[in-house]
PDB file of C-alpha atoms and ligand atoms in Angstrom:
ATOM      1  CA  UNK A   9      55.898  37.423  61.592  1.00 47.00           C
ATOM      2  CA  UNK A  10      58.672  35.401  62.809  1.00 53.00           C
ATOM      3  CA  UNK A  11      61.374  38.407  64.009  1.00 58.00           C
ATOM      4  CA  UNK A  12      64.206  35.924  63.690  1.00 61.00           C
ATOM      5  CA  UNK A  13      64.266  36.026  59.809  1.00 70.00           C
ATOM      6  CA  UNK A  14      65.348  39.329  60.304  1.00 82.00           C
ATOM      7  CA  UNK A  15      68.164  39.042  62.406  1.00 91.00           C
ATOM      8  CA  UNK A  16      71.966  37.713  61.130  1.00 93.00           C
ATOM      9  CA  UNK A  17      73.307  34.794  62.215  1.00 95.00           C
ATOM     10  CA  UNK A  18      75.436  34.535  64.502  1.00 96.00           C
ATOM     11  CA  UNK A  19      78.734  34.365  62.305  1.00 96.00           C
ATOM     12  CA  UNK A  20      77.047  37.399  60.265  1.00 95.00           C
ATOM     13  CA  UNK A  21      77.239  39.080  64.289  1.00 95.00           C
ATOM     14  CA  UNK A  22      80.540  37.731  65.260  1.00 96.00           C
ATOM     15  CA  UNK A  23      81.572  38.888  61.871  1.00 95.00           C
ATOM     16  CA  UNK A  24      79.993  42.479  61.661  1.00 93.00           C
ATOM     17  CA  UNK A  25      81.078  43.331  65.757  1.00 93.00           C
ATOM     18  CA  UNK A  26      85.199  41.650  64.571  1.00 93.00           C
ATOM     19  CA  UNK A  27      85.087  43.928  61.351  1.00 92.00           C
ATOM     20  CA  UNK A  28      83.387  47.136  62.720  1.00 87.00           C
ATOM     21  CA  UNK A  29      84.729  50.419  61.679  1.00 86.00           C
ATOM     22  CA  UNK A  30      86.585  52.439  63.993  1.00 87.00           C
ATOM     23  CA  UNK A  31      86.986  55.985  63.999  1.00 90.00           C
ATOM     24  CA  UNK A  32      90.124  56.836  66.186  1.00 95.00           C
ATOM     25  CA  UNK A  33      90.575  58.095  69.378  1.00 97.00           C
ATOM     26  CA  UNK A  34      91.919  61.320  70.262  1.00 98.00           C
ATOM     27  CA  UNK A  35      93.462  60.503  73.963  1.00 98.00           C
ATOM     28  CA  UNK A  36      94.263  64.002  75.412  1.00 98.00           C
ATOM     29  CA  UNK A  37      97.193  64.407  78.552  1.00 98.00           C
ATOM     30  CA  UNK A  38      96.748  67.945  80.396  1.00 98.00           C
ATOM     31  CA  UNK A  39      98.474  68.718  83.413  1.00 97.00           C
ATOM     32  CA  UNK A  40     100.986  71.372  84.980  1.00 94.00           C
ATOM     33  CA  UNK A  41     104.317  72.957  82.546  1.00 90.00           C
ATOM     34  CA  UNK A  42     106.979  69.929  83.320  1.00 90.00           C
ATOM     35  CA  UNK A  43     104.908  67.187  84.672  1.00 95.00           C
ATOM     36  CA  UNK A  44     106.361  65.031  81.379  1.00 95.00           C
ATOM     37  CA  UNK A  45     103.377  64.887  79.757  1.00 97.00           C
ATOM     38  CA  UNK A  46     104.979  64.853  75.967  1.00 96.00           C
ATOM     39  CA  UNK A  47     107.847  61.824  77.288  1.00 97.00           C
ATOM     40  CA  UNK A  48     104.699  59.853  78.336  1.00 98.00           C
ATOM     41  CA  UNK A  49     103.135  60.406  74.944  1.00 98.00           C
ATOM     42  CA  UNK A  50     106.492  59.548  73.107  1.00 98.00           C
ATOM     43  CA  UNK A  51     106.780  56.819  75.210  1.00 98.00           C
ATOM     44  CA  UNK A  52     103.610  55.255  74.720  1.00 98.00           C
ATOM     45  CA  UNK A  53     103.302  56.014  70.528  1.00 98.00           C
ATOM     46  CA  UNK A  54     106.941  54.067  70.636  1.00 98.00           C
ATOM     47  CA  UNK A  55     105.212  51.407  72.654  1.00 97.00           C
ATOM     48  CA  UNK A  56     101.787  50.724  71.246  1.00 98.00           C
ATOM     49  CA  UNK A  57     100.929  50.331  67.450  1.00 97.00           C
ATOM     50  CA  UNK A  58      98.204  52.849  65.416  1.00 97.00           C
ATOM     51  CA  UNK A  59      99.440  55.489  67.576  1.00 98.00           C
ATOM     52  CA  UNK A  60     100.009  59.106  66.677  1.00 98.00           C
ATOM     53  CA  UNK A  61     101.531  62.176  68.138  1.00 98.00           C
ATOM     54  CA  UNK A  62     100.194  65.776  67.133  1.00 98.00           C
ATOM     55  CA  UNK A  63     102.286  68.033  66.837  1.00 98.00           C
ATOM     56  CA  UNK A  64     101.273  71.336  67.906  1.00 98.00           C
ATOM     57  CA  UNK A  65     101.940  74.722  66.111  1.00 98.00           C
ATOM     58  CA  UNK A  66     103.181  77.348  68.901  1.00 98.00           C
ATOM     59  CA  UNK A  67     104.431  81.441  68.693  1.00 98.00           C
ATOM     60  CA  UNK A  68     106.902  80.687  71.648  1.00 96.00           C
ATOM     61  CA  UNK A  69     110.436  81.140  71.042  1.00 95.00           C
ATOM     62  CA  UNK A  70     111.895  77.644  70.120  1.00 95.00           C
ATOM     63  CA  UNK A  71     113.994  76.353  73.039  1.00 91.00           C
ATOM     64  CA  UNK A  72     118.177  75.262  72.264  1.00 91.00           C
ATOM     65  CA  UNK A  73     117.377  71.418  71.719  1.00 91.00           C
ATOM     66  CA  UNK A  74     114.033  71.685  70.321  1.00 94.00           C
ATOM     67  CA  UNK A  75     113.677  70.976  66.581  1.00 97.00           C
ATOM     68  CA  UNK A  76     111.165  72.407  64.037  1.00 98.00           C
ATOM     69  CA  UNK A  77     108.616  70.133  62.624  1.00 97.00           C
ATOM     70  CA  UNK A  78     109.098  67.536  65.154  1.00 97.00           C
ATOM     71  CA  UNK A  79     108.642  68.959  68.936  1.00 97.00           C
ATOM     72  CA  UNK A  80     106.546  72.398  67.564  1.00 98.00           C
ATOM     73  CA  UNK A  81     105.762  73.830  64.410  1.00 98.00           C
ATOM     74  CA  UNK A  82     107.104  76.877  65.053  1.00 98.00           C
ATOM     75  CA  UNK A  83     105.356  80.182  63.673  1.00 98.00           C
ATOM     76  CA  UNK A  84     105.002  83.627  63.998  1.00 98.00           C
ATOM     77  CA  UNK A  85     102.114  85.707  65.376  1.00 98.00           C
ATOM     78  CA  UNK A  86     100.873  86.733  62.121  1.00 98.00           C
ATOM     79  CA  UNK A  87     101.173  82.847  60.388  1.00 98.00           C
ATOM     80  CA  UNK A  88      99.079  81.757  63.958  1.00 98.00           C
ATOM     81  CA  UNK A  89      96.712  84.674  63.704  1.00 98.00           C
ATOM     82  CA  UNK A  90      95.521  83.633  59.823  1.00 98.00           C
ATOM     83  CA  UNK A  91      95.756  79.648  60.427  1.00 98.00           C
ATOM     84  CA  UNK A  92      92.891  80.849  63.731  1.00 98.00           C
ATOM     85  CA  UNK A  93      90.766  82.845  60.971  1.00 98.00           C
ATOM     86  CA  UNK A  94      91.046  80.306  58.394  1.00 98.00           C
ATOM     87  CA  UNK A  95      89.792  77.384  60.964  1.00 98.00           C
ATOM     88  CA  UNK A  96      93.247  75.366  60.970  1.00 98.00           C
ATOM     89  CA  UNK A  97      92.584  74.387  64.570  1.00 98.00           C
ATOM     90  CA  UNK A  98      90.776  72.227  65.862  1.00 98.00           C
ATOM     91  CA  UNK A  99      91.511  73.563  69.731  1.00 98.00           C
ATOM     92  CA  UNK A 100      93.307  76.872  70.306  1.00 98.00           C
ATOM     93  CA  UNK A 101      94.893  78.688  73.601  1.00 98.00           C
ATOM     94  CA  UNK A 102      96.870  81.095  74.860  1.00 97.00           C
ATOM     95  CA  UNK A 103      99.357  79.907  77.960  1.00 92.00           C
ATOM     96  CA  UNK A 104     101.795  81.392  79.527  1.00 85.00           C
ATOM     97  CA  UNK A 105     101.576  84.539  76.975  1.00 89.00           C
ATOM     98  CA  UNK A 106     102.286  82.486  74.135  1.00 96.00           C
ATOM     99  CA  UNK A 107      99.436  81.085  71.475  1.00 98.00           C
ATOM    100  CA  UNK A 108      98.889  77.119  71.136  1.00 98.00           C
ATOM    101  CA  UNK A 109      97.248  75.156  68.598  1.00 98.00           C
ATOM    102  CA  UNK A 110      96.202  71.647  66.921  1.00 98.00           C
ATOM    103  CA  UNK A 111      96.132  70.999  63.039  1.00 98.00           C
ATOM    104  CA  UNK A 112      92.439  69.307  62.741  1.00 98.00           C
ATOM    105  CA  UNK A 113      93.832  68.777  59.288  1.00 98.00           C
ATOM    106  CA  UNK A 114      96.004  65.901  60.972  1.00 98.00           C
ATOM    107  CA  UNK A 115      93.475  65.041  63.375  1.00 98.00           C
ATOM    108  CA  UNK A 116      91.131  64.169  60.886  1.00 97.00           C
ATOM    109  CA  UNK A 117      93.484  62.427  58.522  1.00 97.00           C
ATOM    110  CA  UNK A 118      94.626  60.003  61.258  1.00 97.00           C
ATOM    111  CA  UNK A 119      91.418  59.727  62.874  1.00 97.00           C
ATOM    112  CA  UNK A 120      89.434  58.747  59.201  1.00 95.00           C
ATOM    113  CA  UNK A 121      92.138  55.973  58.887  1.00 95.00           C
ATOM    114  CA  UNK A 122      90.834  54.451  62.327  1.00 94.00           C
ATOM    115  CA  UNK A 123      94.636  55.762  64.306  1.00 97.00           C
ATOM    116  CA  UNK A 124      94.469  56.649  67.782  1.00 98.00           C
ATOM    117  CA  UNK A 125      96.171  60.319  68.409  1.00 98.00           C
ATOM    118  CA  UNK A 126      98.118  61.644  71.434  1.00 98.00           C
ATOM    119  CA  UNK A 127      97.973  65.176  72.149  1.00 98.00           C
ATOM    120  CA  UNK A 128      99.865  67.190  75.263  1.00 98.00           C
ATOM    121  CA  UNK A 129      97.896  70.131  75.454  1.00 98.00           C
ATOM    122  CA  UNK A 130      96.300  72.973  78.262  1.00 96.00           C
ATOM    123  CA  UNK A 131      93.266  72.505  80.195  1.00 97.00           C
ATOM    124  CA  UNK A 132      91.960  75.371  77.599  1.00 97.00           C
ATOM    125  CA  UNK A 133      92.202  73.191  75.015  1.00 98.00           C
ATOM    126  CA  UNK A 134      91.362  70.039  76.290  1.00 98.00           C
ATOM    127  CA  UNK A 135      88.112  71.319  77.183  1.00 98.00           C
ATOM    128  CA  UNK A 136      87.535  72.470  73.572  1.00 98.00           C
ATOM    129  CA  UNK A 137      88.009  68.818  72.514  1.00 98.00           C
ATOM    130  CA  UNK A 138      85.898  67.694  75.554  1.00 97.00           C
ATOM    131  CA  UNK A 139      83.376  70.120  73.684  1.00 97.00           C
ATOM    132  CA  UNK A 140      83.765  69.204  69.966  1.00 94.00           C
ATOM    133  CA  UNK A 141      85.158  65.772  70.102  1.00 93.00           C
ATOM    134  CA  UNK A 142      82.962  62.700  70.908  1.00 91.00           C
ATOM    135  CA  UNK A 143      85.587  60.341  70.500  1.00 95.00           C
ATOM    136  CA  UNK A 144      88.039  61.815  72.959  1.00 98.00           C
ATOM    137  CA  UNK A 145      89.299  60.503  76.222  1.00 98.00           C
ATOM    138  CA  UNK A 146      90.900  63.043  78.940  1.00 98.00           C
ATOM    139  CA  UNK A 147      93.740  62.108  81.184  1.00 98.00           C
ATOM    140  CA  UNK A 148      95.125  64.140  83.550  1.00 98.00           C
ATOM    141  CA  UNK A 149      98.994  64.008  84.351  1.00 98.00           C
ATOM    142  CA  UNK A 150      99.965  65.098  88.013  1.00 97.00           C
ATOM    143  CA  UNK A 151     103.502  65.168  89.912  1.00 96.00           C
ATOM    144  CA  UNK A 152     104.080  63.091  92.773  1.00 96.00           C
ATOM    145  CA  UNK A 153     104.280  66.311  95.049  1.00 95.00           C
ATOM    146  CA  UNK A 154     104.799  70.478  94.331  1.00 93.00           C
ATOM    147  CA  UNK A 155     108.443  69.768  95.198  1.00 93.00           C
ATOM    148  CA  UNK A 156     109.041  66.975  92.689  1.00 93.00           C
ATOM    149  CA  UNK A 157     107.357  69.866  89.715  1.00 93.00           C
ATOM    150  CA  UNK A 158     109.551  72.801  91.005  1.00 91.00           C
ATOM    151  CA  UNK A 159     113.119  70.393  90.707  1.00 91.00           C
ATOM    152  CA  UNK A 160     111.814  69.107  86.890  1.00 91.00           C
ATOM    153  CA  UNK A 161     111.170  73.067  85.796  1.00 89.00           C
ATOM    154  CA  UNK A 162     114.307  73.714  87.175  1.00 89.00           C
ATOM    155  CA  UNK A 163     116.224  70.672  85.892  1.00 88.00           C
ATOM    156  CA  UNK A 164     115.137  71.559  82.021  1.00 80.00           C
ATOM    157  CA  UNK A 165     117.212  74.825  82.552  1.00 73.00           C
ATOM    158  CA  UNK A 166     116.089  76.192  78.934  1.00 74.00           C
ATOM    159  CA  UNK A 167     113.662  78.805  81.173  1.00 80.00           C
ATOM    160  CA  UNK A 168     114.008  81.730  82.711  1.00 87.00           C
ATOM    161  CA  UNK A 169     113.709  81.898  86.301  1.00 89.00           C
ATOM    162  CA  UNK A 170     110.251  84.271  85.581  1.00 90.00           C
ATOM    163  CA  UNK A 171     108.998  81.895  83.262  1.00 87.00           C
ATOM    164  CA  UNK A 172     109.369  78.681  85.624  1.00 89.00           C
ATOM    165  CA  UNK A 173     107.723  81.627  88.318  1.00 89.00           C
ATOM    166  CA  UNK A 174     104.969  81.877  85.964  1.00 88.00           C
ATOM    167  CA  UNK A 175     104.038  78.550  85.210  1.00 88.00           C
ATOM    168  CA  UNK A 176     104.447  77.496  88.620  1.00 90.00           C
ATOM    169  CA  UNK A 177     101.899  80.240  89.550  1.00 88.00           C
ATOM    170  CA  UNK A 178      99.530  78.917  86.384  1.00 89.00           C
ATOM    171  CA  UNK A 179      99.906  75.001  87.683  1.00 91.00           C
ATOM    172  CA  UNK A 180      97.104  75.583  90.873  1.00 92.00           C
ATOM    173  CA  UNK A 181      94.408  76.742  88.508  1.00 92.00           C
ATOM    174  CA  UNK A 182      95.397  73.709  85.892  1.00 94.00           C
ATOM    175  CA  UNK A 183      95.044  71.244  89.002  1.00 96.00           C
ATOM    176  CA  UNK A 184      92.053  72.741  90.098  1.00 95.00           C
ATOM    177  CA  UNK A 185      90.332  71.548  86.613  1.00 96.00           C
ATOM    178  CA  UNK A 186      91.053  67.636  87.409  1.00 97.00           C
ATOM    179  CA  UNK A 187      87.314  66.966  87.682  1.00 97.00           C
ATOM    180  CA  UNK A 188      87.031  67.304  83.964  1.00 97.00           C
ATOM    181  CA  UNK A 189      89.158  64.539  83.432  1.00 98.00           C
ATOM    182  CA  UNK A 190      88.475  60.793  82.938  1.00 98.00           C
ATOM    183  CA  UNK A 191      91.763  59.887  84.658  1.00 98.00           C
ATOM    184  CA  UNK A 192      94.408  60.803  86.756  1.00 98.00           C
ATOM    185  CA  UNK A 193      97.872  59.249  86.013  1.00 98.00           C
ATOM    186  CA  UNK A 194     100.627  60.216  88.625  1.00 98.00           C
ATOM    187  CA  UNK A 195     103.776  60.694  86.877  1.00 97.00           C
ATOM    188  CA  UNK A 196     106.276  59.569  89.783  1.00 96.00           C
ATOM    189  CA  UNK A 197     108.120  56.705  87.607  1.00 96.00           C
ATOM    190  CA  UNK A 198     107.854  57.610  84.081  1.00 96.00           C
ATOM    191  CA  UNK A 199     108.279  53.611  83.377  1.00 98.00           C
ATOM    192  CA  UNK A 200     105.212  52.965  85.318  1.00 98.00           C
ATOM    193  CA  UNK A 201     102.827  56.087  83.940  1.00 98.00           C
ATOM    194  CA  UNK A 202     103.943  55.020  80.202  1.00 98.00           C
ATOM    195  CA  UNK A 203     102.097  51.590  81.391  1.00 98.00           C
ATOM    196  CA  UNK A 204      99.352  53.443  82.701  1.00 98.00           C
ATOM    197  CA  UNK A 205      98.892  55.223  80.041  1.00 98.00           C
ATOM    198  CA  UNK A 206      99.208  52.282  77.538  1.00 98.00           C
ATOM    199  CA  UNK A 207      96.395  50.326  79.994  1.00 98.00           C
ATOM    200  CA  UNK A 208      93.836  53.249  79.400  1.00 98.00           C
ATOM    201  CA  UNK A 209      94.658  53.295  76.011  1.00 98.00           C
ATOM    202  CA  UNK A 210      94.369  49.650  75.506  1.00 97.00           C
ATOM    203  CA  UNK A 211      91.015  49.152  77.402  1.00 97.00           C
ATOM    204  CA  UNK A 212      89.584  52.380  75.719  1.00 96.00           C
ATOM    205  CA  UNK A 213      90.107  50.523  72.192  1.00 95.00           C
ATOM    206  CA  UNK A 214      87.722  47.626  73.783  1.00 93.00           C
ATOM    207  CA  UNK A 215      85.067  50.302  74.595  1.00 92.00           C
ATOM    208  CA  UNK A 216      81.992  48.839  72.678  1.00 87.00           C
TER     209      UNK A 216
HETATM  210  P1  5GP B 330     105.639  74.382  76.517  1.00 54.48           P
HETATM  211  O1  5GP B 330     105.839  75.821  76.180  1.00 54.48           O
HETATM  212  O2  5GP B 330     106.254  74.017  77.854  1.00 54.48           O
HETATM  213  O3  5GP B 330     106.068  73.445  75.421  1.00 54.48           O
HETATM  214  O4  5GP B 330     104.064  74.169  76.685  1.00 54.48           O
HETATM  215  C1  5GP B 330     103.332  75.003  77.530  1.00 54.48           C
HETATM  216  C2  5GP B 330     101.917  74.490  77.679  1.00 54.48           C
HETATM  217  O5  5GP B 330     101.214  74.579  76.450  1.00 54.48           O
HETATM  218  C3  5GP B 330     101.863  73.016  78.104  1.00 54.48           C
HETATM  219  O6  5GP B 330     100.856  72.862  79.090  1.00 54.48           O
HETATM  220  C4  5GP B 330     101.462  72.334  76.831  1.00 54.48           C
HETATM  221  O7  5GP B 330     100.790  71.132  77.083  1.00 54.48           O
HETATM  222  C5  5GP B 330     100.545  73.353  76.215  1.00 54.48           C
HETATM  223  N1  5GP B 330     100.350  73.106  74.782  1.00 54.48           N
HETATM  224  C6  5GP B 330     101.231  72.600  73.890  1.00 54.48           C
HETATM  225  N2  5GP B 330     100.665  72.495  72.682  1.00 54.48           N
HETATM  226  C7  5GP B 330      99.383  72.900  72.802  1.00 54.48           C
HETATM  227  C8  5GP B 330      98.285  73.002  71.891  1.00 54.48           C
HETATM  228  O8  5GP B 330      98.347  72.681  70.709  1.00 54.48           O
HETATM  229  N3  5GP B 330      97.133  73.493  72.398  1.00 54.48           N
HETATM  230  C9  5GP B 330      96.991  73.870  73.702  1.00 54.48           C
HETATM  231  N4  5GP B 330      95.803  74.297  74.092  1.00 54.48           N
HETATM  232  N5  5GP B 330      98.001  73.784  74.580  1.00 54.48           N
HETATM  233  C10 5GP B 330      99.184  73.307  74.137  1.00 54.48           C
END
């Protein structure tokens, strides 16, 4: 039996390897409270087309300039405790006393219409995605020193002095969990880690 009958051409190849279907990605950043890891995902959905931010639903207090709908969804207790029951999210944690989530409604949607999504979320719950998620790619965001973290918690001036305590305390076990990661992006010039990010994003897309 001749084996080559069986094969496609090589257009019919070119063709079917152009054309394939892509599911998309879900590219996760994790990393200590104020290391900039939502700027870097704005930055890089602004820069790079089929790009996606998810926006996570939260129980903490909303902050002065923070707007409903587009930095949180912002919900009580109760309206977090029935969307956990019902399955609403696709990862789930508590940090820093407050409860965190991800829609998998809008991760799927995007995702089934072949769009990469960004999401800025806890080692919890990148380890959850790790877990569920085959097509997910981890990246971990670090300061360029302790000092540099300390003066950007204390620059955003919407905390309290024991909440910046707190998640200072909380950002040695987060940094401890790097080995998880597929990359480590140092966030010292925010220009420089959006093209970072963008590069991992771009060669993950070529990933056969
Ligand atoms: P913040 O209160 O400063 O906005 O966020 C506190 C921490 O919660 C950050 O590390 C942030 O990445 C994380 N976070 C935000 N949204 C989610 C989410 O949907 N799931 C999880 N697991 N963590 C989240």
């Amino acid at each position: 039996m001749n084996n080559k009958e069986h094969q496609p051409s090589l257009d019919q190849l070119i063709d079917q390897l152009v054309s394939r279907p892509r599911k998309g990605c879900l590219f996760v950043l994790s990393g200590p409270s104020g290391v900039g890891k939502t700027s870097l995902c704005h930055r890089a959905v602004a820069q790079l087309s089929n790009l996606r931010y998810s926006i996570s639903h939260t129980t903490r207090p909303r902050r002065p300039q923070e707007v409903d709908e587009r930095d949180y969804f912002f919900i009580s207790q109760d309206q977090f405790r029935q969307m956990k029951q019902q399955g609403d999210f696709l990862e789930w944690a508590e940090v820093h006393r407050n409860f965190y989530g991800t829609s998998r409604k809008f991760i799927e949607e995007v995702t089934s219409q072949g769009e990469d999504v960004t999401l800025a979320i806890d080692v919890q719950g990148a380890a959850q995605i790790r877990a569920n998620t085959k097509n997910s790619v981890l990246v971990f965001v670090l300061p360029p020193s302790l000092e540099q973290l300390e003066q950007r918690l204390l620059n955003r001036a919407s905390d309290t002095p024991e909440t910046i305590r707190l998640r200072l305390e909380n950002a040695y076990a987060e940094v401890n969990r790097y080995r998880e990661y597929d990359y480590l992006l140092i966030n010292d010039n925010l220009d420089q880690a959006v093209a970072d990010l963008s590069s991992i994003i771009r060669a993950e897309r070529c990933r056969r």
